Each structure stands twice: as structure tokens, then as C-alpha cells.
């Protein structure tokens, strides 16, 4: 409060007004605030002026009846838009109206299903009541559904009576089944995959009505799975004619003013199934006496900026796509094949223009200095990760035998130095197993296996990281605009929750210690090889923030770097193309560099390409789920080992050990009880019998259903040994099946249930 005034109540400060509004369960008006602070007469005029100033500064928002609410708190009743699901399958939403809509990413809102148990579809708007959980986290319950879901839906057509039919959506987040009239089916056949457009109508026969706008072919073939995701997520997969014309006009590049690196034995190292090769590497011992034991490292990247001029049709389409999307059976490229697999691909023994990061590395792995240039190169060989690793391990082949001493060993020596610096820097090392779908010649799924990870993979990754750091440093030093790759530190609330779990497991985790990547790596090292390792790995992963692109530097937490930018993949990421143009302008390497006026668009472009990245990731994940469900369909009924990777109000998510597939154990299939979701303990706890199902626990499950169309697996728990639990043994309940077996209590509960059923029938 302000200093007391003789005979009057002291006036509140601005912060006290805001705190009072923040702590209120509802929005408050001037009269409410006057009563709360005991203000009368002219003091009310003063309060009105304070509220006006706070509103002008964007700290307050007026609601109904001129009631006020701080803009850093959501109103108790508001309109939300469904934005997707989190790792646990919880439906997420964001504010759709008011000033909160502009900062939607600030809030984490968990939306409960409606009274019928149906969650709304992505894009749908609902009027909801919000209950604060903690900080910027809210729980929302639906008051009324307002519609507005995604307008086009991919699904399987089922013929019905009178020439019409039903469409079952392929997106598991869309729960509606649509009715299609005979005049709207577009001659779609039974079981065919179709694209429909919902119609506004009166929901006759209890179904939403729709019309077929496109027939996509058979839904039972694995080849359709990626097509479903492409259509569902709106990935642009057809290039405009003008963009194709620009790509087809591309051709060889003369040496001109470029440096000539064609005699240097640069090589590409990629996966066996890679079709575009956009980076080549070379390393040798540094001859400078001042850098004894150090290295000269070259990372040459395809000069995409040379072929994709800013503002042209190709450039506009590349920005619209944001990045390439990779599926088991196809690629949706950012650039047409004439470039991505042609003139911008560093094919062996062919001249290609490139942008080169030349870096000098100390014996301790530190980046001493660097420079960037445009050059013409000729790749000496196209090698795979397996080939390179085999050669280093003593198993050379015809392609690697002549390269081993002069090329491969110096690369590994430079890698060893850089790896020392990485360990010293304290990066967050999380080995996340990727799934690889093995396809036969006819597109059939032959298997799903973990993707192999070798030192040759880490070598290329570390070289690319070093070049990315050099690019960011170079642009900063020359005061040029840069599109940074930003990875913020983890949310403090999530770290605190992780600390609670660690302490429950008897692992030391002091509160208030500095949050650094090495802290998480130390925790992972402590539990390595124990039953708790999968649980802690899952929680550490979930505690991390999502990376994004932005023109302002906020550092990269996971890599423990002060500055970082993507430079090494301009064929498949638009952010890298922007960094290339910025480097060309910064070093005066041509007239096709970044224009001064284009720097103003970086904030908007960063947001756009970050959204494109998330869109592609969701499409890739959904496709992998469909391939996995298709492969496991022949194992329905089998009992399989797994581990609980998610705990929600509506059930448990379990990851199967062998395939890495994720499935749902619905809460309704758990032993008869009412289960509470304990967010702090990551557990479902039975009220009556005290059963606990917790994150990280090994379980045996029966595969009940595998639906390839939606990519969903339904599981149920079974008895059997699944491995040691990471959690310490909990005290048993004194009653019910979880404890001593209070049969009389069980009989009483059963009698009460029968009496309720009889009353209901009457």
C-alpha cells in the first residue's frame, strides 16, 4: 500500500491491484475492487484511471460488464481452439480470442472430453471453463462445442443402404463418423480411401454429413499410409508449374570466381537409402605450428542459393513447404527432384557448386577460426555410414580401400578431437532409438527395426554442428541477420516434477541448482543399466523445451552452445537457405545474397518454418504409426512385453519392447475400480483397492486391436513377469484385493451396486 493519508484508507499500488485480480476466481469490475480495497468518493475516480492505464499498457483486458482480467492469466470461461495432443495423448488447446490468442504458445491447456466422452477434433473451437493447475497450466472442461474443425478429412468409405455410405476418418483424433448421401459419394467404392468435406446440416441419423471431394485409392495398401498423412496434415506435394519450370531450366555451373576444390578428396557419407547428397567433408592435420595437433576441416554444402533466387516461384514454394518430409516409402521434397536429386546433389565425379565452411580445429577440439567461400567441387566417393564404419574397423571394400589412410582416418582423428570438446562442454546426450520400416519390392512391410547408430553417424553429426556454430559466429561477427536454431532451457515446473520423481527413487537431486545440460546427463548416467533408466529417460525427454527458428539468439540448451544456426541442409530446410544467403551477403560472395530489406521478414519466416517443421514431424510420426499397426495386425491376440510410457486420465500408454510401437490400455479395461490420475506421481490410483499403475513400470499386455487406418493399437494388461519395476515397493492397502482381501467389504460394494442398478431400472 501507499503511504497512509490522514483519515483515509491508503491507496493500493498497481502491483497490488494486479495481484488481487490474478488471485480472483472471476473477472472483477471497478465496484468489486473499490469494495476490496475500501475505496470511496474521489478514490474511485483514481482507481478508474489506474485501470485505464493498466489496460493501455496491455496488462489488463476488459471482459463482459467492464470487468477486468490480467492478460497474464486466462479468463475462467473462454473460447479455445484444439491444437493437438501431447506425448501422453492429452488433448491440448489454445486461446482463440482476445489478447491471449496472440500468445497462445504461452499456455498449456489440457482439454477434457465432452460429457459423451468424445474429444473434439484438431482445429475445432469450444467454449470451455478453465481451472488453473499451476503457473501457465490449466485444465479445461467443455461447456459447448462451437464447430470449426478442419474442413477436409481423409477416411475409408463404407457402402451403405440407398446408395450412400459412411466415412470412417483415418485421423484417430477425429472421432466423428460421417454420412455421405448417394449424390455426394463421387462413385467411391467400398473400402476406398476418400477425401471428404463436412457439410453443414441437421445431423440426420445422428451423423455429420459430408461429401466426397476426391478418391485416393485403396485403403488396405501400405502405400496409402503416407498419402493419408500428406493429405491430412496439408503438406504441399504438387509443385506449381512456374516452380517446375525454374528447376528444369537449371544447369551446370562454371568455375568463374569460385575457388577450385575439384582436386580435393571430399566425400559424402549418408544412409544407404539416401537420394540427395547435400554435404561433403574433408579433414587433414593442420600444418600451422601455432596449432600443433590440430586440424583443418572442410564442410562443403550444395549451393542451393545459386539455383533458387530469392522471390522467385521456387523460393516462394520452398518457403511454403518449409522443409522436406520423409516417409518410409516416399519423400515430399522442399525442392523439385531436378534440384534436390540433381544439380544440388553432390554426386560423385560430377562438378557441383558449393558453399564451404573452412574451419581450423585445435587439438582439444576447440573451433579456432573459420571462413566461408563459394567453390566448385567434385565428390571423390558416395559412401554409406556402414561402409565407413566397416573400413575404420578393418573391413575395407573396393570403394574405401584407397580412401582409408588419406581420407577416412584424418576424418576420425578430427572427430575424436571435436568429441572431447563436446564432452567437456557438457551436452545433453540422449540416445533415442529411431524405428526403421523395412519395405519389400512391392511395398509390403517386411519388418520394423531400431535404426542402427554408429560412430560414423556421430562423426557427420558433429561436423555439421561445428559448421553450424561457425555460420552463426560468422554472421554475428559481420553484423548480418541470422536465422538461429533456438533451444530454450526446460520449463522450471517440469524440472521440479522430475526432481520429485528422482527423490522418490532415492536419487539425489538438489532443489534450486543451476539447470544445465550436464545436470540431465549426470542423472542419465546414474541410472544407466538399471530398471529406472527408461523411466528417467522418458521424463528427461519430456522436460525439454521444443526447438524453433528465430532471428534473435537465445542459445541452444541441448547442445550447450551460446549460438547456433542451421547451415548444412539447404536442400531440405528453408532456414539453411536463408543462412546461406546471409553468408553470401556477409562475405560479398555474389549478388544473390540476402537483401537488406529481407532481414525484416526473418521473425515472420522463423515462425512459419517452425510450424512447417512441426507439421512434417506429425505427418511422419502418424505414418510410422500406421505402418507399425499394419505390421502388428497379424499378431492380434499375442501377449507381449512392454513398458508404461504415459499415464493419463483415460488410460495408460505402453511401448512394446520389440517393435517400439505405442498402444493404449483404456482405463475402462483396468480391474474394476475408479481410478484417479495423480499427475505428480505419474500414476493411476484405484480409490477402492489402491492399485497403482505408474510411468516406467514393465508390463505384459495382450494386443487386442491393431487398426492400420488410424495407426492405433489397443492393449490390455495381463498377468506375467515383465521385469523389475523402477519404483520402490509401496505399502500395500489393508483392504481389497491389493491388500489382505477384505471379502466383506467387497460383498458390501457389490450389494450397493446391485441396489443402484435396481433403482435405475425402476
mmCIF file of N, CA and C in Angstrom, residues 493-598:
data_model
loop_
_atom_site.group_PDB
_atom_site.id
_atom_site.type_symbol
_atom_site.label_atom_id
_atom_site.label_comp_id
_atom_site.label_asym_id
_atom_site.label_seq_id
_atom_site.Cartn_x
_atom_site.Cartn_y
_atom_site.Cartn_z
ATOM 1 N N UNK A 493 8.988 -25.781 -13.932
ATOM 2 C CA UNK A 493 7.994 -26.653 -13.295
ATOM 3 C C UNK A 493 8.231 -28.109 -13.674
ATOM 4 N N UNK A 494 8.612 -28.373 -14.935
ATOM 5 C CA UNK A 494 8.878 -29.748 -15.360
ATOM 6 C C UNK A 494 10.144 -30.297 -14.697
ATOM 7 N N UNK A 495 11.135 -29.431 -14.515
ATOM 8 C CA UNK A 495 12.359 -29.872 -13.836
ATOM 9 C C UNK A 495 12.059 -30.199 -12.378
ATOM 10 N N UNK A 496 11.207 -29.379 -11.746
ATOM 11 C CA UNK A 496 10.825 -29.641 -10.360
ATOM 12 C C UNK A 496 10.083 -30.970 -10.243
ATOM 13 N N UNK A 497 9.206 -31.254 -11.215
ATOM 14 C CA UNK A 497 8.473 -32.525 -11.213
ATOM 15 C C UNK A 497 9.437 -33.699 -11.391
ATOM 16 N N UNK A 498 10.440 -33.527 -12.264
ATOM 17 C CA UNK A 498 11.459 -34.562 -12.445
ATOM 18 C C UNK A 498 12.215 -34.789 -11.138
ATOM 19 N N UNK A 499 12.528 -33.692 -10.433
ATOM 20 C CA UNK A 499 13.234 -33.801 -9.163
ATOM 21 C C UNK A 499 12.450 -34.602 -8.139
ATOM 22 N N UNK A 500 11.116 -34.425 -8.118
ATOM 23 C CA UNK A 500 10.280 -35.182 -7.180
ATOM 24 C C UNK A 500 10.368 -36.678 -7.461
ATOM 25 N N UNK A 501 10.330 -37.046 -8.736
ATOM 26 C CA UNK A 501 10.407 -38.460 -9.097
ATOM 27 C C UNK A 501 11.774 -39.027 -8.714
ATOM 28 N N UNK A 502 12.837 -38.264 -8.993
ATOM 29 C CA UNK A 502 14.180 -38.747 -8.672
ATOM 30 C C UNK A 502 14.344 -38.964 -7.168
ATOM 31 N N UNK A 503 13.825 -38.024 -6.392
ATOM 32 C CA UNK A 503 13.933 -38.184 -4.938
ATOM 33 C C UNK A 503 13.106 -39.368 -4.447
ATOM 34 N N UNK A 504 11.958 -39.614 -5.110
ATOM 35 C CA UNK A 504 11.142 -40.779 -4.746
ATOM 36 C C UNK A 504 11.875 -42.085 -5.038
ATOM 37 N N UNK A 505 12.784 -42.048 -6.014
ATOM 38 C CA UNK A 505 13.573 -43.231 -6.360
ATOM 39 C C UNK A 505 14.862 -43.312 -5.551
ATOM 40 N N UNK A 506 15.058 -42.342 -4.639
ATOM 41 C CA UNK A 506 16.260 -42.351 -3.819
ATOM 42 C C UNK A 506 17.477 -41.782 -4.511
ATOM 43 N N UNK A 507 17.281 -40.995 -5.593
ATOM 44 C CA UNK A 507 18.402 -40.398 -6.316
ATOM 45 C C UNK A 507 18.551 -38.936 -5.906
ATOM 46 N N UNK A 508 19.770 -38.465 -5.674
ATOM 47 C CA UNK A 508 19.963 -37.080 -5.241
ATOM 48 C C UNK A 508 19.637 -36.101 -6.360
ATOM 49 N N UNK A 509 18.898 -35.055 -6.027
ATOM 50 C CA UNK A 509 18.577 -34.005 -6.992
ATOM 51 C C UNK A 509 18.213 -32.764 -6.175
ATOM 52 N N UNK A 510 19.216 -31.927 -5.918
ATOM 53 C CA UNK A 510 19.023 -30.766 -5.046
ATOM 54 C C UNK A 510 18.153 -29.721 -5.719
ATOM 55 N N UNK A 511 17.249 -29.142 -4.943
ATOM 56 C CA UNK A 511 16.404 -28.069 -5.456
ATOM 57 C C UNK A 511 17.229 -26.804 -5.647
ATOM 58 N N UNK A 512 16.869 -26.020 -6.662
ATOM 59 C CA UNK A 512 17.486 -24.717 -6.862
ATOM 60 C C UNK A 512 18.837 -24.735 -7.537
ATOM 61 N N UNK A 513 19.367 -25.908 -7.914
ATOM 62 C CA UNK A 513 20.670 -25.931 -8.580
ATOM 63 C C UNK A 513 20.544 -25.435 -10.011
ATOM 64 N N UNK A 514 21.626 -24.876 -10.580
ATOM 65 C CA UNK A 514 21.561 -24.347 -11.949
ATOM 66 C C UNK A 514 21.144 -25.432 -12.940
ATOM 67 N N UNK A 515 20.244 -25.073 -13.851
ATOM 68 C CA UNK A 515 19.747 -26.040 -14.836
ATOM 69 C C UNK A 515 20.659 -25.992 -16.053
ATOM 70 N N UNK A 516 21.498 -27.017 -16.186
ATOM 71 C CA UNK A 516 22.420 -27.126 -17.321
ATOM 72 C C UNK A 516 22.253 -28.499 -17.961
ATOM 73 N N UNK A 517 22.648 -28.634 -19.231
ATOM 74 C CA UNK A 517 22.536 -29.949 -19.883
ATOM 75 C C UNK A 517 23.278 -31.047 -19.126
ATOM 76 N N UNK A 518 24.446 -30.710 -18.562
ATOM 77 C CA UNK A 518 25.235 -31.718 -17.853
ATOM 78 C C UNK A 518 24.485 -32.287 -16.661
ATOM 79 N N UNK A 519 23.580 -31.492 -16.077
ATOM 80 C CA UNK A 519 22.784 -31.975 -14.944
ATOM 81 C C UNK A 519 21.949 -33.179 -15.354
ATOM 82 N N UNK A 520 21.311 -33.100 -16.523
ATOM 83 C CA UNK A 520 20.477 -34.201 -17.004
ATOM 84 C C UNK A 520 21.340 -35.393 -17.432
ATOM 85 N N UNK A 521 22.485 -35.111 -18.054
ATOM 86 C CA UNK A 521 23.378 -36.199 -18.463
ATOM 87 C C UNK A 521 23.874 -36.971 -17.254
ATOM 88 N N UNK A 522 24.153 -36.250 -16.163
ATOM 89 C CA UNK A 522 24.607 -36.903 -14.933
ATOM 90 C C UNK A 522 23.523 -37.822 -14.387
ATOM 91 N N UNK A 523 22.279 -37.347 -14.403
ATOM 92 C CA UNK A 523 21.155 -38.161 -13.933
ATOM 93 C C UNK A 523 21.034 -39.428 -14.783
ATOM 94 N N UNK A 524 21.135 -39.284 -16.112
ATOM 95 C CA UNK A 524 21.021 -40.437 -17.001
ATOM 96 C C UNK A 524 22.156 -41.432 -16.764
ATOM 97 N N UNK A 525 23.364 -40.909 -16.504
ATOM 98 C CA UNK A 525 24.500 -41.797 -16.216
ATOM 99 C C UNK A 525 24.273 -42.573 -14.924
ATOM 100 N N UNK A 526 23.646 -41.912 -13.934
ATOM 101 C CA UNK A 526 23.413 -42.570 -12.642
ATOM 102 C C UNK A 526 22.509 -43.796 -12.765
ATOM 103 N N UNK A 527 21.530 -43.722 -13.669
ATOM 104 C CA UNK A 527 20.553 -44.813 -13.763
ATOM 105 C C UNK A 527 20.816 -45.743 -14.937
ATOM 106 N N UNK A 528 21.890 -45.476 -15.687
ATOM 107 C CA UNK A 528 22.191 -46.303 -16.865
ATOM 108 C C UNK A 528 22.287 -47.776 -16.471
ATOM 109 N N UNK A 529 21.582 -48.619 -17.222
ATOM 110 C CA UNK A 529 21.623 -50.055 -16.977
ATOM 111 C C UNK A 529 20.721 -50.545 -15.873
ATOM 112 N N UNK A 530 19.956 -49.645 -15.248
ATOM 113 C CA UNK A 530 19.046 -50.048 -14.175
ATOM 114 C C UNK A 530 17.610 -50.085 -14.688
ATOM 115 N N UNK A 531 16.714 -50.605 -13.858
ATOM 116 C CA UNK A 531 15.298 -50.663 -14.237
ATOM 117 C C UNK A 531 14.699 -49.271 -14.372
ATOM 118 N N UNK A 532 15.328 -48.287 -13.718
ATOM 119 C CA UNK A 532 14.797 -46.923 -13.752
ATOM 120 C C UNK A 532 15.222 -46.154 -15.000
ATOM 121 N N UNK A 533 16.169 -46.688 -15.782
ATOM 122 C CA UNK A 533 16.715 -45.943 -16.920
ATOM 123 C C UNK A 533 15.645 -45.528 -17.937
ATOM 124 N N UNK A 534 14.745 -46.437 -18.384
ATOM 125 C CA UNK A 534 13.719 -45.995 -19.352
ATOM 126 C C UNK A 534 12.802 -44.924 -18.780
ATOM 127 N N UNK A 535 12.425 -45.051 -17.504
ATOM 128 C CA UNK A 535 11.547 -44.065 -16.870
ATOM 129 C C UNK A 535 12.215 -42.701 -16.821
ATOM 130 N N UNK A 536 13.445 -42.635 -16.351
ATOM 131 C CA UNK A 536 14.140 -41.356 -16.227
ATOM 132 C C UNK A 536 14.413 -40.761 -17.604
ATOM 133 N N UNK A 537 14.787 -41.603 -18.555
ATOM 134 C CA UNK A 537 14.999 -41.104 -19.915
ATOM 135 C C UNK A 537 13.748 -40.456 -20.483
ATOM 136 N N UNK A 538 12.587 -41.098 -20.238
ATOM 137 C CA UNK A 538 11.312 -40.557 -20.715
ATOM 138 C C UNK A 538 11.017 -39.208 -20.055
ATOM 139 N N UNK A 539 11.241 -39.109 -18.747
ATOM 140 C CA UNK A 539 10.942 -37.871 -18.028
ATOM 141 C C UNK A 539 11.903 -36.750 -18.408
ATOM 142 N N UNK A 540 13.175 -37.069 -18.601
ATOM 143 C CA UNK A 540 14.144 -36.058 -19.025
ATOM 144 C C UNK A 540 13.766 -35.524 -20.402
ATOM 145 N N UNK A 541 13.377 -36.434 -21.308
ATOM 146 C CA UNK A 541 12.978 -36.015 -22.648
ATOM 147 C C UNK A 541 11.765 -35.089 -22.591
ATOM 148 N N UNK A 542 10.784 -35.425 -21.764
ATOM 149 C CA UNK A 542 9.569 -34.619 -21.683
ATOM 150 C C UNK A 542 9.805 -33.265 -21.028
ATOM 151 N N UNK A 543 10.843 -33.176 -20.213
ATOM 152 C CA UNK A 543 11.118 -31.902 -19.542
ATOM 153 C C UNK A 543 11.729 -30.866 -20.474
ATOM 154 N N UNK A 544 12.215 -31.308 -21.640
ATOM 155 C CA UNK A 544 12.909 -30.391 -22.540
ATOM 156 C C UNK A 544 11.935 -29.525 -23.339
ATOM 157 N N UNK A 545 12.375 -28.318 -23.657
ATOM 158 C CA UNK A 545 11.577 -27.406 -24.471
ATOM 159 C C UNK A 545 11.691 -27.776 -25.936
ATOM 160 N N UNK A 546 10.800 -27.240 -26.739
ATOM 161 C CA UNK A 546 10.801 -27.507 -28.177
ATOM 162 C C UNK A 546 11.669 -26.468 -28.880
ATOM 163 N N UNK A 547 12.516 -26.920 -29.792
ATOM 164 C CA UNK A 547 13.383 -26.011 -30.535
ATOM 165 C C UNK A 547 12.589 -25.312 -31.632
ATOM 166 N N UNK A 548 13.062 -24.131 -32.044
ATOM 167 C CA UNK A 548 12.378 -23.374 -33.089
ATOM 168 C C UNK A 548 13.372 -22.450 -33.779
ATOM 169 N N UNK A 549 12.919 -21.778 -34.831
ATOM 170 C CA UNK A 549 13.746 -20.838 -35.581
ATOM 171 C C UNK A 549 13.349 -19.410 -35.232
ATOM 172 N N UNK A 550 14.345 -18.541 -35.072
ATOM 173 C CA UNK A 550 14.071 -17.144 -34.739
ATOM 174 C C UNK A 550 15.296 -16.298 -35.081
ATOM 175 N N UNK A 551 15.102 -15.000 -35.373
ATOM 176 C CA UNK A 551 16.236 -14.120 -35.677
ATOM 177 C C UNK A 551 16.946 -13.592 -34.435
ATOM 178 N N UNK A 552 16.408 -13.887 -33.253
ATOM 179 C CA UNK A 552 17.050 -13.451 -32.014
ATOM 180 C C UNK A 552 17.743 -14.644 -31.365
ATOM 181 N N UNK A 553 18.961 -14.435 -30.907
ATOM 182 C CA UNK A 553 19.764 -15.527 -30.369
ATOM 183 C C UNK A 553 19.435 -15.766 -28.901
ATOM 184 N N UNK A 554 18.971 -16.980 -28.601
ATOM 185 C CA UNK A 554 18.724 -17.378 -27.215
ATOM 186 C C UNK A 554 19.530 -18.625 -26.848
ATOM 187 N N UNK A 555 20.449 -19.025 -27.723
ATOM 188 C CA UNK A 555 21.296 -20.171 -27.429
ATOM 189 C C UNK A 555 20.618 -21.500 -27.698
ATOM 190 N N UNK A 556 21.411 -22.570 -27.608
ATOM 191 C CA UNK A 556 20.901 -23.929 -27.802
ATOM 192 C C UNK A 556 21.226 -24.729 -26.555
ATOM 193 N N UNK A 557 20.196 -24.981 -25.731
ATOM 194 C CA UNK A 557 20.400 -25.638 -24.436
ATOM 195 C C UNK A 557 20.942 -27.052 -24.600
ATOM 196 N N UNK A 558 20.308 -27.864 -25.437
ATOM 197 C CA UNK A 558 20.676 -29.272 -25.552
ATOM 198 C C UNK A 558 22.120 -29.473 -25.975
ATOM 199 N N UNK A 559 22.616 -28.624 -26.883
ATOM 200 C CA UNK A 559 23.998 -28.728 -27.354
ATOM 201 C C UNK A 559 24.958 -27.904 -26.504
ATOM 202 N N UNK A 560 24.413 -27.178 -25.526
ATOM 203 C CA UNK A 560 25.206 -26.326 -24.637
ATOM 204 C C UNK A 560 26.048 -25.330 -25.440
ATOM 205 N N UNK A 561 25.373 -24.635 -26.346
ATOM 206 C CA UNK A 561 26.040 -23.666 -27.216
ATOM 207 C C UNK A 561 25.423 -22.284 -27.047
ATOM 208 N N UNK A 562 26.277 -21.269 -27.114
ATOM 209 C CA UNK A 562 25.792 -19.894 -26.970
ATOM 210 C C UNK A 562 25.083 -19.408 -28.214
ATOM 211 N N UNK A 563 25.467 -19.943 -29.357
ATOM 212 C CA UNK A 563 24.832 -19.540 -30.629
ATOM 213 C C UNK A 563 24.846 -20.733 -31.576
ATOM 214 N N UNK A 564 23.798 -20.828 -32.387
ATOM 215 C CA UNK A 564 23.670 -21.986 -33.267
ATOM 216 C C UNK A 564 22.717 -21.632 -34.399
ATOM 217 N N UNK A 565 23.076 -22.023 -35.631
ATOM 218 C CA UNK A 565 22.217 -21.796 -36.794
ATOM 219 C C UNK A 565 22.323 -22.995 -37.718
ATOM 220 N N UNK A 566 21.278 -23.284 -38.450
ATOM 221 C CA UNK A 566 21.308 -24.400 -39.396
ATOM 222 C C UNK A 566 21.855 -23.920 -40.744
ATOM 223 N N UNK A 567 22.921 -24.572 -41.187
ATOM 224 C CA UNK A 567 23.625 -24.189 -42.412
ATOM 225 C C UNK A 567 23.789 -25.350 -43.378
ATOM 226 N N UNK A 568 23.655 -26.587 -42.892
ATOM 227 C CA UNK A 568 24.179 -27.739 -43.625
ATOM 228 C C UNK A 568 23.182 -28.483 -44.508
ATOM 229 N N UNK A 569 21.903 -28.071 -44.543
ATOM 230 C CA UNK A 569 20.928 -28.814 -45.362
ATOM 231 C C UNK A 569 19.969 -27.892 -46.109
ATOM 232 N N UNK A 570 20.470 -27.031 -46.968
ATOM 233 C CA UNK A 570 19.566 -26.105 -47.686
ATOM 234 C C UNK A 570 18.678 -26.793 -48.713
ATOM 235 N N UNK A 571 18.973 -28.047 -49.079
ATOM 236 C CA UNK A 571 18.091 -28.782 -49.981
ATOM 237 C C UNK A 571 16.759 -29.073 -49.302
ATOM 238 N N UNK A 572 16.812 -29.335 -47.991
ATOM 239 C CA UNK A 572 15.612 -29.809 -47.297
ATOM 240 C C UNK A 572 15.114 -28.905 -46.179
ATOM 241 N N UNK A 573 15.811 -27.765 -45.892
ATOM 242 C CA UNK A 573 15.349 -26.852 -44.847
ATOM 243 C C UNK A 573 15.496 -25.423 -45.337
ATOM 244 N N UNK A 574 14.398 -24.672 -45.284
ATOM 245 C CA UNK A 574 14.431 -23.295 -45.772
ATOM 246 C C UNK A 574 15.295 -22.418 -44.862
ATOM 247 N N UNK A 575 15.361 -22.730 -43.552
ATOM 248 C CA UNK A 575 16.192 -21.953 -42.639
ATOM 249 C C UNK A 575 17.643 -21.945 -43.110
ATOM 250 N N UNK A 576 18.145 -23.081 -43.574
ATOM 251 C CA UNK A 576 19.526 -23.182 -44.047
ATOM 252 C C UNK A 576 19.745 -22.326 -45.294
ATOM 253 N N UNK A 577 18.745 -22.283 -46.164
ATOM 254 C CA UNK A 577 18.848 -21.455 -47.369
ATOM 255 C C UNK A 577 18.967 -19.978 -46.999
ATOM 256 N N UNK A 578 18.208 -19.544 -45.981
ATOM 257 C CA UNK A 578 18.313 -18.156 -45.516
ATOM 258 C C UNK A 578 19.701 -17.875 -44.947
ATOM 259 N N UNK A 579 20.268 -18.824 -44.206
ATOM 260 C CA UNK A 579 21.607 -18.655 -43.653
ATOM 261 C C UNK A 579 22.638 -18.595 -44.780
ATOM 262 N N UNK A 580 22.479 -19.398 -45.820
ATOM 263 C CA UNK A 580 23.381 -19.335 -46.980
ATOM 264 C C UNK A 580 23.344 -17.952 -47.614
ATOM 265 N N UNK A 581 22.149 -17.428 -47.826
ATOM 266 C CA UNK A 581 22.041 -16.094 -48.438
ATOM 267 C C UNK A 581 22.674 -15.026 -47.554
ATOM 268 N N UNK A 582 22.495 -15.176 -46.236
ATOM 269 C CA UNK A 582 23.088 -14.208 -45.313
ATOM 270 C C UNK A 582 24.617 -14.272 -45.371
ATOM 271 N N UNK A 583 25.185 -15.478 -45.466
ATOM 272 C CA UNK A 583 26.641 -15.619 -45.566
ATOM 273 C C UNK A 583 27.173 -15.059 -46.881
ATOM 274 N N UNK A 584 26.445 -15.274 -47.951
ATOM 275 C CA UNK A 584 26.855 -14.738 -49.256
ATOM 276 C C UNK A 584 26.924 -13.214 -49.189
ATOM 277 N N UNK A 585 25.912 -12.609 -48.536
ATOM 278 C CA UNK A 585 25.911 -11.146 -48.385
ATOM 279 C C UNK A 585 27.017 -10.695 -47.443
ATOM 280 N N UNK A 586 27.226 -11.418 -46.337
ATOM 281 C CA UNK A 586 28.211 -11.020 -45.334
ATOM 282 C C UNK A 586 29.634 -11.069 -45.886
ATOM 283 N N UNK A 587 29.942 -12.049 -46.735
ATOM 284 C CA UNK A 587 31.286 -12.211 -47.276
ATOM 285 C C UNK A 587 31.431 -11.611 -48.681
ATOM 286 N N UNK A 588 30.373 -11.016 -49.220
ATOM 287 C CA UNK A 588 30.441 -10.434 -50.561
ATOM 288 C C UNK A 588 30.729 -11.466 -51.620
ATOM 289 N N UNK A 589 30.007 -12.595 -51.558
ATOM 290 C CA UNK A 589 30.289 -13.718 -52.459
ATOM 291 C C UNK A 589 29.390 -13.750 -53.686
ATOM 292 N N UNK A 590 28.666 -12.685 -53.958
ATOM 293 C CA UNK A 590 27.796 -12.651 -55.129
ATOM 294 C C UNK A 590 26.632 -11.710 -54.922
ATOM 295 N N UNK A 591 25.886 -11.490 -55.985
ATOM 296 C CA UNK A 591 24.742 -10.570 -55.899
ATOM 297 C C UNK A 591 23.436 -11.299 -55.583
ATOM 298 N N UNK A 592 23.509 -12.586 -55.243
ATOM 299 C CA UNK A 592 22.313 -13.349 -54.899
ATOM 300 C C UNK A 592 22.235 -13.625 -53.395
ATOM 301 N N UNK A 593 22.913 -12.781 -52.606
ATOM 302 C CA UNK A 593 22.855 -12.925 -51.155
ATOM 303 C C UNK A 593 21.597 -12.295 -50.590
ATOM 304 N N UNK A 594 21.504 -12.260 -49.278
ATOM 305 C CA UNK A 594 20.328 -11.737 -48.589
ATOM 306 C C UNK A 594 20.220 -10.238 -48.804
ATOM 307 N N UNK A 595 19.065 -9.795 -49.298
ATOM 308 C CA UNK A 595 18.819 -8.364 -49.465
ATOM 309 C C UNK A 595 18.567 -7.734 -48.103
ATOM 310 N N UNK A 596 18.979 -6.481 -47.948
ATOM 311 C CA UNK A 596 18.853 -5.795 -46.657
ATOM 312 C C UNK A 596 17.408 -5.773 -46.185
ATOM 313 N N UNK A 597 16.475 -5.562 -47.115
ATOM 314 C CA UNK A 597 15.069 -5.470 -46.715
ATOM 315 C C UNK A 597 14.479 -6.816 -46.305
ATOM 316 N N UNK A 598 15.111 -7.925 -46.731
ATOM 317 C CA UNK A 598 14.580 -9.243 -46.386
ATOM 318 C C UNK A 598 14.793 -9.595 -44.922
#
